[in-house]
Amino acid sequence: MLNTWVVTPTCLPLVRRRCHACASDRFRASGKFRVNANHKALDAWLLVLCTGCGDTAKLTIFERANVRSVRPELLDRLHDNDHGLTAELLQDPVLQRRNRIGLDWDGAWRLDTGGSNHLDREVIDVSVRFAARIPVRPVRLIAEGCGLARAEVERLIAEGSLVSAVRLGARLSGDFTFRFKR
């Protein structure tokens, strides 16, 4: 029987970016947007606040975009400061590259295993699903889900009791499966 584990975000991740006012390198998303219109051109930014000094920085969503090229529902969500849009945009690789930022997911996710009644079986087949693109090492997820130490999980991988089609030691942000034999 296949068990499904889900990695879900619990809050917005911190934004890794250097603050120009202090030595901090972490910002938190305020959930607010700034939209500016200049004739037929629109600019939009996501506002982030420095965790050290509280200074505001802007992450560019689009610049000098023609009014007709912006979807009306996107513009409505920007004007409404839609929290869901904030989460979507922070995970957008194009926005991350454009603004030269990274995301810090420490403490911003949880693993839902559906209970521990599957841990007493001889063979456990698990499918791990990600509700958002959260980079995490599968070794950490397996250790947390099975109640083992990470060193124990790495030992099980080395002896072949824990197998998967993906590298379990590297960071992943996509779905994968594994089999655990006792």
PDB file of C-alpha atoms in Angstrom:
ATOM      1  CA  MET A   1       0.000   0.000   0.000  1.00  0.00           C
ATOM      2  CA  LEU A   2       1.317   3.434  -0.976  1.00  0.00           C
ATOM      3  CA  ASN A   3       1.413   6.082   1.753  1.00  0.00           C
ATOM      4  CA  THR A   4       1.349   9.739   0.787  1.00  0.00           C
ATOM      5  CA  TRP A   5       3.304  12.358   2.661  1.00  0.00           C
ATOM      6  CA  VAL A   6       2.786  16.041   1.889  1.00  0.00           C
ATOM      7  CA  VAL A   7       5.249  18.881   2.418  1.00  0.00           C
ATOM      8  CA  THR A   8       3.164  22.019   2.922  1.00  0.00           C
ATOM      9  CA  PRO A   9       4.161  25.616   3.613  1.00  0.00           C
ATOM     10  CA  THR A  10       3.066  27.010   6.977  1.00  0.00           C
ATOM     11  CA  CYS A  11       3.962  30.628   6.225  1.00  0.00           C
ATOM     12  CA  LEU A  12       5.750  32.704   3.629  1.00  0.00           C
ATOM     13  CA  PRO A  13       9.499  32.100   3.372  1.00  0.00           C
ATOM     14  CA  LEU A  14      12.019  34.815   4.175  1.00  0.00           C
ATOM     15  CA  VAL A  15      13.669  36.528   1.229  1.00  0.00           C
ATOM     16  CA  ARG A  16      17.475  36.339   1.115  1.00  0.00           C
ATOM     17  CA  ARG A  17      18.764  39.686  -0.078  1.00  0.00           C
ATOM     18  CA  ARG A  18      21.299  42.178   1.262  1.00  0.00           C
ATOM     19  CA  CYS A  19      19.841  45.199   3.057  1.00  0.00           C
ATOM     20  CA  HIS A  20      21.353  48.501   1.937  1.00  0.00           C
ATOM     21  CA  ALA A  21      20.706  50.125   5.342  1.00  0.00           C
ATOM     22  CA  CYS A  22      22.066  47.466   7.738  1.00  0.00           C
ATOM     23  CA  ALA A  23      24.023  44.205   7.688  1.00  0.00           C
ATOM     24  CA  SER A  24      20.958  41.965   7.577  1.00  0.00           C
ATOM     25  CA  ASP A  25      20.419  39.588   4.667  1.00  0.00           C
ATOM     26  CA  ARG A  26      16.822  38.529   5.351  1.00  0.00           C
ATOM     27  CA  PHE A  27      13.568  40.243   4.415  1.00  0.00           C
ATOM     28  CA  ARG A  28       9.980  39.234   5.104  1.00  0.00           C
ATOM     29  CA  ALA A  29       7.234  39.788   2.571  1.00  0.00           C
ATOM     30  CA  SER A  30       4.810  42.446   3.720  1.00  0.00           C
ATOM     31  CA  GLY A  31       2.037  41.111   1.477  1.00  0.00           C
ATOM     32  CA  LYS A  32       1.593  44.569  -0.004  1.00  0.00           C
ATOM     33  CA  PHE A  33       2.100  45.651  -3.594  1.00  0.00           C
ATOM     34  CA  ARG A  34       2.836  49.027  -5.116  1.00  0.00           C
ATOM     35  CA  VAL A  35       1.478  49.741  -8.578  1.00  0.00           C
ATOM     36  CA  ASN A  36       2.442  52.875 -10.466  1.00  0.00           C
ATOM     37  CA  ALA A  37       0.938  54.101 -13.725  1.00  0.00           C
ATOM     38  CA  ASN A  38       2.736  56.452 -16.083  1.00  0.00           C
ATOM     39  CA  HIS A  39       0.460  57.178 -19.043  1.00  0.00           C
ATOM     40  CA  LYS A  40       0.010  53.744 -20.668  1.00  0.00           C
ATOM     41  CA  ALA A  41       2.888  52.044 -18.822  1.00  0.00           C
ATOM     42  CA  LEU A  42       2.565  50.168 -15.528  1.00  0.00           C
ATOM     43  CA  ASP A  43       5.149  49.275 -12.903  1.00  0.00           C
ATOM     44  CA  ALA A  44       4.448  46.843 -10.069  1.00  0.00           C
ATOM     45  CA  TRP A  45       6.532  45.855  -7.047  1.00  0.00           C
ATOM     46  CA  LEU A  46       6.182  43.514  -4.080  1.00  0.00           C
ATOM     47  CA  LEU A  47       7.226  45.260  -0.871  1.00  0.00           C
ATOM     48  CA  VAL A  48       9.512  43.409   1.555  1.00  0.00           C
ATOM     49  CA  LEU A  49      10.688  44.512   5.003  1.00  0.00           C
ATOM     50  CA  CYS A  50      14.186  44.009   6.416  1.00  0.00           C
ATOM     51  CA  THR A  51      14.172  41.743   9.469  1.00  0.00           C
ATOM     52  CA  GLY A  52      17.012  43.774  11.008  1.00  0.00           C
ATOM     53  CA  CYS A  53      16.054  47.413  10.614  1.00  0.00           C
ATOM     54  CA  GLY A  54      12.535  47.297   9.116  1.00  0.00           C
ATOM     55  CA  ASP A  55      13.570  49.189   5.988  1.00  0.00           C
ATOM     56  CA  THR A  56      11.404  48.602   2.914  1.00  0.00           C
ATOM     57  CA  ALA A  57      12.724  47.209  -0.350  1.00  0.00           C
ATOM     58  CA  LYS A  58      10.874  46.604  -3.619  1.00  0.00           C
ATOM     59  CA  LEU A  59      10.944  43.415  -5.688  1.00  0.00           C
ATOM     60  CA  THR A  60      10.113  44.199  -9.318  1.00  0.00           C
ATOM     61  CA  ILE A  61       7.165  42.248 -10.718  1.00  0.00           C
ATOM     62  CA  PHE A  62       7.064  44.134 -14.012  1.00  0.00           C
ATOM     63  CA  GLU A  63       8.408  47.436 -15.302  1.00  0.00           C
ATOM     64  CA  ARG A  64       7.076  49.687 -18.029  1.00  0.00           C
ATOM     65  CA  ALA A  65       4.490  47.112 -19.092  1.00  0.00           C
ATOM     66  CA  ASN A  66       1.806  48.298 -21.447  1.00  0.00           C
ATOM     67  CA  VAL A  67      -1.555  48.564 -19.685  1.00  0.00           C
ATOM     68  CA  ARG A  68      -3.173  46.247 -22.239  1.00  0.00           C
ATOM     69  CA  SER A  69      -0.539  43.531 -21.690  1.00  0.00           C
ATOM     70  CA  VAL A  70      -1.398  43.134 -17.992  1.00  0.00           C
ATOM     71  CA  ARG A  71      -4.290  40.770 -17.301  1.00  0.00           C
ATOM     72  CA  PRO A  72      -7.153  42.599 -15.534  1.00  0.00           C
ATOM     73  CA  GLU A  73      -7.469  39.837 -12.876  1.00  0.00           C
ATOM     74  CA  LEU A  74      -3.743  40.196 -12.059  1.00  0.00           C
ATOM     75  CA  LEU A  75      -4.140  43.934 -11.713  1.00  0.00           C
ATOM     76  CA  ASP A  76      -7.146  43.418  -9.403  1.00  0.00           C
ATOM     77  CA  ARG A  77      -5.143  41.022  -7.234  1.00  0.00           C
ATOM     78  CA  LEU A  78      -2.275  43.519  -7.052  1.00  0.00           C
ATOM     79  CA  HIS A  79      -4.641  46.316  -5.982  1.00  0.00           C
ATOM     80  CA  ASP A  80      -6.260  44.025  -3.384  1.00  0.00           C
ATOM     81  CA  ASN A  81      -2.847  43.024  -1.895  1.00  0.00           C
ATOM     82  CA  ASP A  82      -3.756  39.367  -2.423  1.00  0.00           C
ATOM     83  CA  HIS A  83      -1.774  37.177   0.017  1.00  0.00           C
ATOM     84  CA  GLY A  84      -2.005  34.190  -2.339  1.00  0.00           C
ATOM     85  CA  LEU A  85      -0.440  36.238  -5.120  1.00  0.00           C
ATOM     86  CA  THR A  86       2.449  37.105  -2.787  1.00  0.00           C
ATOM     87  CA  ALA A  87       3.127  33.387  -2.243  1.00  0.00           C
ATOM     88  CA  GLU A  88       2.883  32.653  -5.981  1.00  0.00           C
ATOM     89  CA  LEU A  89       5.220  35.475  -6.963  1.00  0.00           C
ATOM     90  CA  LEU A  90       7.847  34.652  -4.337  1.00  0.00           C
ATOM     91  CA  GLN A  91       8.146  31.149  -5.794  1.00  0.00           C
ATOM     92  CA  ASP A  92       8.364  32.372  -9.382  1.00  0.00           C
ATOM     93  CA  PRO A  93      11.886  31.610 -10.706  1.00  0.00           C
ATOM     94  CA  VAL A  94      11.715  34.532 -13.162  1.00  0.00           C
ATOM     95  CA  LEU A  95      10.994  36.997 -10.349  1.00  0.00           C
ATOM     96  CA  GLN A  96      13.792  35.464  -8.242  1.00  0.00           C
ATOM     97  CA  ARG A  97      16.333  35.832 -11.076  1.00  0.00           C
ATOM     98  CA  ARG A  98      15.191  39.334 -12.015  1.00  0.00           C
ATOM     99  CA  ASN A  99      15.568  40.559  -8.430  1.00  0.00           C
ATOM    100  CA  ARG A 100      18.587  38.358  -7.564  1.00  0.00           C
ATOM    101  CA  ILE A 101      16.946  36.885  -4.476  1.00  0.00           C
ATOM    102  CA  GLY A 102      16.702  33.489  -2.833  1.00  0.00           C
ATOM    103  CA  LEU A 103      14.170  32.071  -0.390  1.00  0.00           C
ATOM    104  CA  ASP A 104      14.863  30.865   3.144  1.00  0.00           C
ATOM    105  CA  TRP A 105      12.331  28.110   3.964  1.00  0.00           C
ATOM    106  CA  ASP A 106      13.691  27.300   7.468  1.00  0.00           C
ATOM    107  CA  GLY A 107      10.701  26.927   9.783  1.00  0.00           C
ATOM    108  CA  ALA A 108       8.217  27.770   7.025  1.00  0.00           C
ATOM    109  CA  TRP A 109       7.018  24.237   6.157  1.00  0.00           C
ATOM    110  CA  ARG A 110       5.758  21.035   7.766  1.00  0.00           C
ATOM    111  CA  LEU A 111       5.534  17.370   6.814  1.00  0.00           C
ATOM    112  CA  ASP A 112       2.096  15.732   6.983  1.00  0.00           C
ATOM    113  CA  THR A 113       2.525  11.939   7.126  1.00  0.00           C
ATOM    114  CA  GLY A 114      -1.068  10.968   7.814  1.00  0.00           C
ATOM    115  CA  GLY A 115      -0.193   9.276  11.120  1.00  0.00           C
ATOM    116  CA  SER A 116       2.382   6.728  12.248  1.00  0.00           C
ATOM    117  CA  ASN A 117       0.349   3.524  11.772  1.00  0.00           C
ATOM    118  CA  HIS A 118       2.407   2.610   8.685  1.00  0.00           C
ATOM    119  CA  LEU A 119       5.751   2.473  10.534  1.00  0.00           C
ATOM    120  CA  ASP A 120       5.287  -1.080  11.913  1.00  0.00           C
ATOM    121  CA  ARG A 121       5.112  -2.778   8.472  1.00  0.00           C
ATOM    122  CA  GLU A 122       8.015  -4.695   6.898  1.00  0.00           C
ATOM    123  CA  VAL A 123       7.950  -2.722   3.640  1.00  0.00           C
ATOM    124  CA  ILE A 124       6.793   0.882   3.412  1.00  0.00           C
ATOM    125  CA  ASP A 125       6.171   2.549   0.038  1.00  0.00           C
ATOM    126  CA  VAL A 126       5.881   6.317   0.370  1.00  0.00           C
ATOM    127  CA  SER A 127       5.040   8.981  -2.174  1.00  0.00           C
ATOM    128  CA  VAL A 128       6.172  12.455  -1.102  1.00  0.00           C
ATOM    129  CA  ARG A 129       4.257  15.371  -2.632  1.00  0.00           C
ATOM    130  CA  PHE A 130       5.202  19.040  -2.420  1.00  0.00           C
ATOM    131  CA  ALA A 131       2.404  21.609  -2.144  1.00  0.00           C
ATOM    132  CA  ALA A 132       4.951  24.309  -3.038  1.00  0.00           C
ATOM    133  CA  ARG A 133       8.489  24.320  -4.423  1.00  0.00           C
ATOM    134  CA  ILE A 134      10.268  23.964  -1.076  1.00  0.00           C
ATOM    135  CA  PRO A 135      13.874  22.780  -1.428  1.00  0.00           C
ATOM    136  CA  VAL A 136      14.552  20.166   1.263  1.00  0.00           C
ATOM    137  CA  ARG A 137      16.733  17.076   1.505  1.00  0.00           C
ATOM    138  CA  PRO A 138      14.753  13.814   1.296  1.00  0.00           C
ATOM    139  CA  VAL A 139      16.985  12.411   4.068  1.00  0.00           C
ATOM    140  CA  ARG A 140      15.569  15.069   6.400  1.00  0.00           C
ATOM    141  CA  LEU A 141      11.973  14.294   5.377  1.00  0.00           C
ATOM    142  CA  ILE A 142      12.443  10.542   5.819  1.00  0.00           C
ATOM    143  CA  ALA A 143      14.107  11.019   9.204  1.00  0.00           C
ATOM    144  CA  GLU A 144      11.268  13.253  10.379  1.00  0.00           C
ATOM    145  CA  GLY A 145       8.509  11.073   8.923  1.00  0.00           C
ATOM    146  CA  CYS A 146       9.867   7.792  10.294  1.00  0.00           C
ATOM    147  CA  GLY A 147      11.136   9.163  13.596  1.00  0.00           C
ATOM    148  CA  LEU A 148      14.785   8.299  12.879  1.00  0.00           C
ATOM    149  CA  ALA A 149      18.044  10.209  13.123  1.00  0.00           C
ATOM    150  CA  ARG A 150      19.484  11.506   9.853  1.00  0.00           C
ATOM    151  CA  ALA A 151      22.624   9.418  10.360  1.00  0.00           C
ATOM    152  CA  GLU A 152      20.429   6.305  10.689  1.00  0.00           C
ATOM    153  CA  VAL A 153      18.613   7.182   7.446  1.00  0.00           C
ATOM    154  CA  GLU A 154      21.950   7.639   5.639  1.00  0.00           C
ATOM    155  CA  ARG A 155      23.107   4.262   6.978  1.00  0.00           C
ATOM    156  CA  LEU A 156      19.896   2.615   5.698  1.00  0.00           C
ATOM    157  CA  ILE A 157      20.496   4.182   2.271  1.00  0.00           C
ATOM    158  CA  ALA A 158      24.072   2.892   2.218  1.00  0.00           C
ATOM    159  CA  GLU A 159      23.025  -0.682   3.070  1.00  0.00           C
ATOM    160  CA  GLY A 160      20.165  -0.662   0.528  1.00  0.00           C
ATOM    161  CA  SER A 161      17.201  -0.813   2.919  1.00  0.00           C
ATOM    162  CA  LEU A 162      16.023   2.580   1.725  1.00  0.00           C
ATOM    163  CA  VAL A 163      15.791   3.007  -2.057  1.00  0.00           C
ATOM    164  CA  SER A 164      14.481   5.656  -4.425  1.00  0.00           C
ATOM    165  CA  ALA A 165      14.817   6.680  -8.060  1.00  0.00           C
ATOM    166  CA  VAL A 166      16.138  10.102  -6.951  1.00  0.00           C
ATOM    167  CA  ARG A 167      19.283  11.015  -5.035  1.00  0.00           C
ATOM    168  CA  LEU A 168      18.157  11.173  -1.426  1.00  0.00           C
ATOM    169  CA  GLY A 169      21.126  13.274  -0.275  1.00  0.00           C
ATOM    170  CA  ALA A 170      20.508  16.244  -2.606  1.00  0.00           C
ATOM    171  CA  ARG A 171      17.935  18.981  -2.160  1.00  0.00           C
ATOM    172  CA  LEU A 172      14.649  18.377  -3.975  1.00  0.00           C
ATOM    173  CA  SER A 173      11.569  20.502  -4.454  1.00  0.00           C
ATOM    174  CA  GLY A 174       9.617  18.050  -6.610  1.00  0.00           C
ATOM    175  CA  ASP A 175       7.613  14.918  -5.887  1.00  0.00           C
ATOM    176  CA  PHE A 176       9.404  11.608  -5.362  1.00  0.00           C
ATOM    177  CA  THR A 177       8.798   8.097  -3.999  1.00  0.00           C
ATOM    178  CA  PHE A 178      10.869   5.777  -1.864  1.00  0.00           C
ATOM    179  CA  ARG A 179      10.700   2.252  -0.435  1.00  0.00           C
ATOM    180  CA  PHE A 180      11.819   1.387   3.101  1.00  0.00           C
ATOM    181  CA  LYS A 181      12.482  -2.280   3.955  1.00  0.00           C
ATOM    182  CA  ARG A 182      13.028  -3.271   7.576  1.00  0.00           C
TER     183      ARG A 182
END
